[in-house]
Amino acid sequence: MKKIGIIGLGYVGLVSGAGISDFGHKVICADIDKKKIGNIKKGNISFFEPGLKELIDRNVKSNRLLFSTDISNTIKKSDIIFIAVGTPEGDLGQADLSHVFDVALKIAKNMNNYKIICTKSTVPVGTGNKIKEIINKNKSNSVEFDYVSNPEFLREGSAVKDFLWPDRVVIGCESNRVFDIMIEVYQPLFRNKKPIMQTEISTAEMVKYASNAFLALKISYINEIANLSETLGCDVKMVANLIGQDGRISPKFLHPGPGYGGSCFPKDTKALVDLAKQAGVPIKTITAAIEANKYQKERMFIKLKKLLKENVKGKTISILGLSFKPNTSDIRESSSIDIISRILKAGGHIRAFDPVANNSMKKIFPNIEYFSNWEKTVENSDCVVIMTEWNEFRSLDLIELRDRLKTPVLFDTRNIFDQSKLLELGFSFDTVGRNKNINY
Ligand code: NAD
């Protein structure tokens, strides 16, 4: 059993802390946000993540999982400290590492015995060296430490499952001894023969950006193929299906939509471009993916306007789905934000609903109307736009939807509905990359 400290309790820190305590270790999870910690202690998690509350409750009950606002004490009491604070986008697209360096400084000041300092936050290549430098410069005694880069690959919406059953665990470190200790942290996964890969620190730092940027690129690629397909009269659903059957490509991340969002792809692609710029190496594919994504968001509004015969002013538009993807309350960089802003600017009126993200969106748009179910939301609307492919929208009754709308106008930006049904029911509708006359 290891004594573990997790600093920063966002999606990554909280899931990792609960997951590592479930592996049998003693974990203290710490954050500077007192309100957040107070709420977690009362059993209220600030975001929606399936299975997380149960995982936390189980490990709190077993006395393996504690929460604290005392960062210094957490550092002192832990043998392995995970840094899991945010690395948001800086002014110039670079990763803002101020939170990470702040934690590094606190670690330096509170080093009381040998520690492993392990970064889970997504940080550019070279950050490990900077963290080591900060700790070496600021520690007041000769206590030793080792540094590990352990990037996190969990996905919001399935974070608990991803953490407990990962595809791989990457450990960037400088000695086999440290790697062996990290294997002990992840021992249930090791026993279950999940690949735990040892690399040097810089490779571990790179793999996270390379992975996210590739997925962003794949989404932008299929979005562009969708745009071209709809212009040329092909149907992207079958195109994606057929190219996805090629084992070299795989069908995953080949679903066209309103542009990627979330707390990772937008900032990580920009940070990778910044990293490449600093290194003097062009990375044109990722720059293109970022531009394509920006255009995709614009294109959604262009398509909506066309559907509304260029007349958005005074129209009531229902937005179903606010989170950047289903099963999460995270709205960071969600395409819904973009389309709502554009509709409001054009003089439209918004009625909105998301199964779990209404409250998050209220912080950005306090003055639009929110509802607690799709049925009330769409009432008397001129148009409904599906922005997030929640299961409850996939299965909604299209006849009821049509009858509740003032006019049966629908923009399905996630291609979740059967087009023949929409035609049969008399909807005027648009999709992303589909041909209305082809049914798959
Ligand atoms: P988040 O923004 O949800 O949470 C960050 C937390 O860190 C907040 O609770 C904040 O209060 C806390 N914090 C900030 N400064 C602190 C400090 N000095 N001391 C203690 N706590 C501090 O972040 P997140 O989405 O969990 O992401 C964390 C990191 O993990 C980022 O680098 C992100 O890129 C990476 N990541 C995120 C995901 C994801 O799906 N969200 C997946 C993989 C990796």
Coordinates of C-alpha atoms in Angstrom, one line a residue, residues 114 116 146-148 171 173-183:
Y114 CA 12.0 11.0 -0.5
I116 CA 8.1 10.6 -6.4
D146 CA 12.4 11.3 -8.6
Y147 CA 10.2 12.7 -11.4
V148 CA 7.6 10.7 -13.4
I171 CA 5.3 5.9 -17.3
C173 CA 10.8 8.0 -15.8
E174 CA 14.6 7.9 -15.5
S175 CA 15.2 4.6 -13.7
N176 CA 13.9 1.0 -13.5
R177 CA 13.6 1.5 -9.8
V178 CA 11.1 4.3 -10.1
F179 CA 9.2 2.3 -12.8
D180 CA 8.9 -0.6 -10.4
I181 CA 7.4 1.6 -7.8
M182 CA 4.9 3.0 -10.3
I183 CA 4.0 -0.6 -11.3

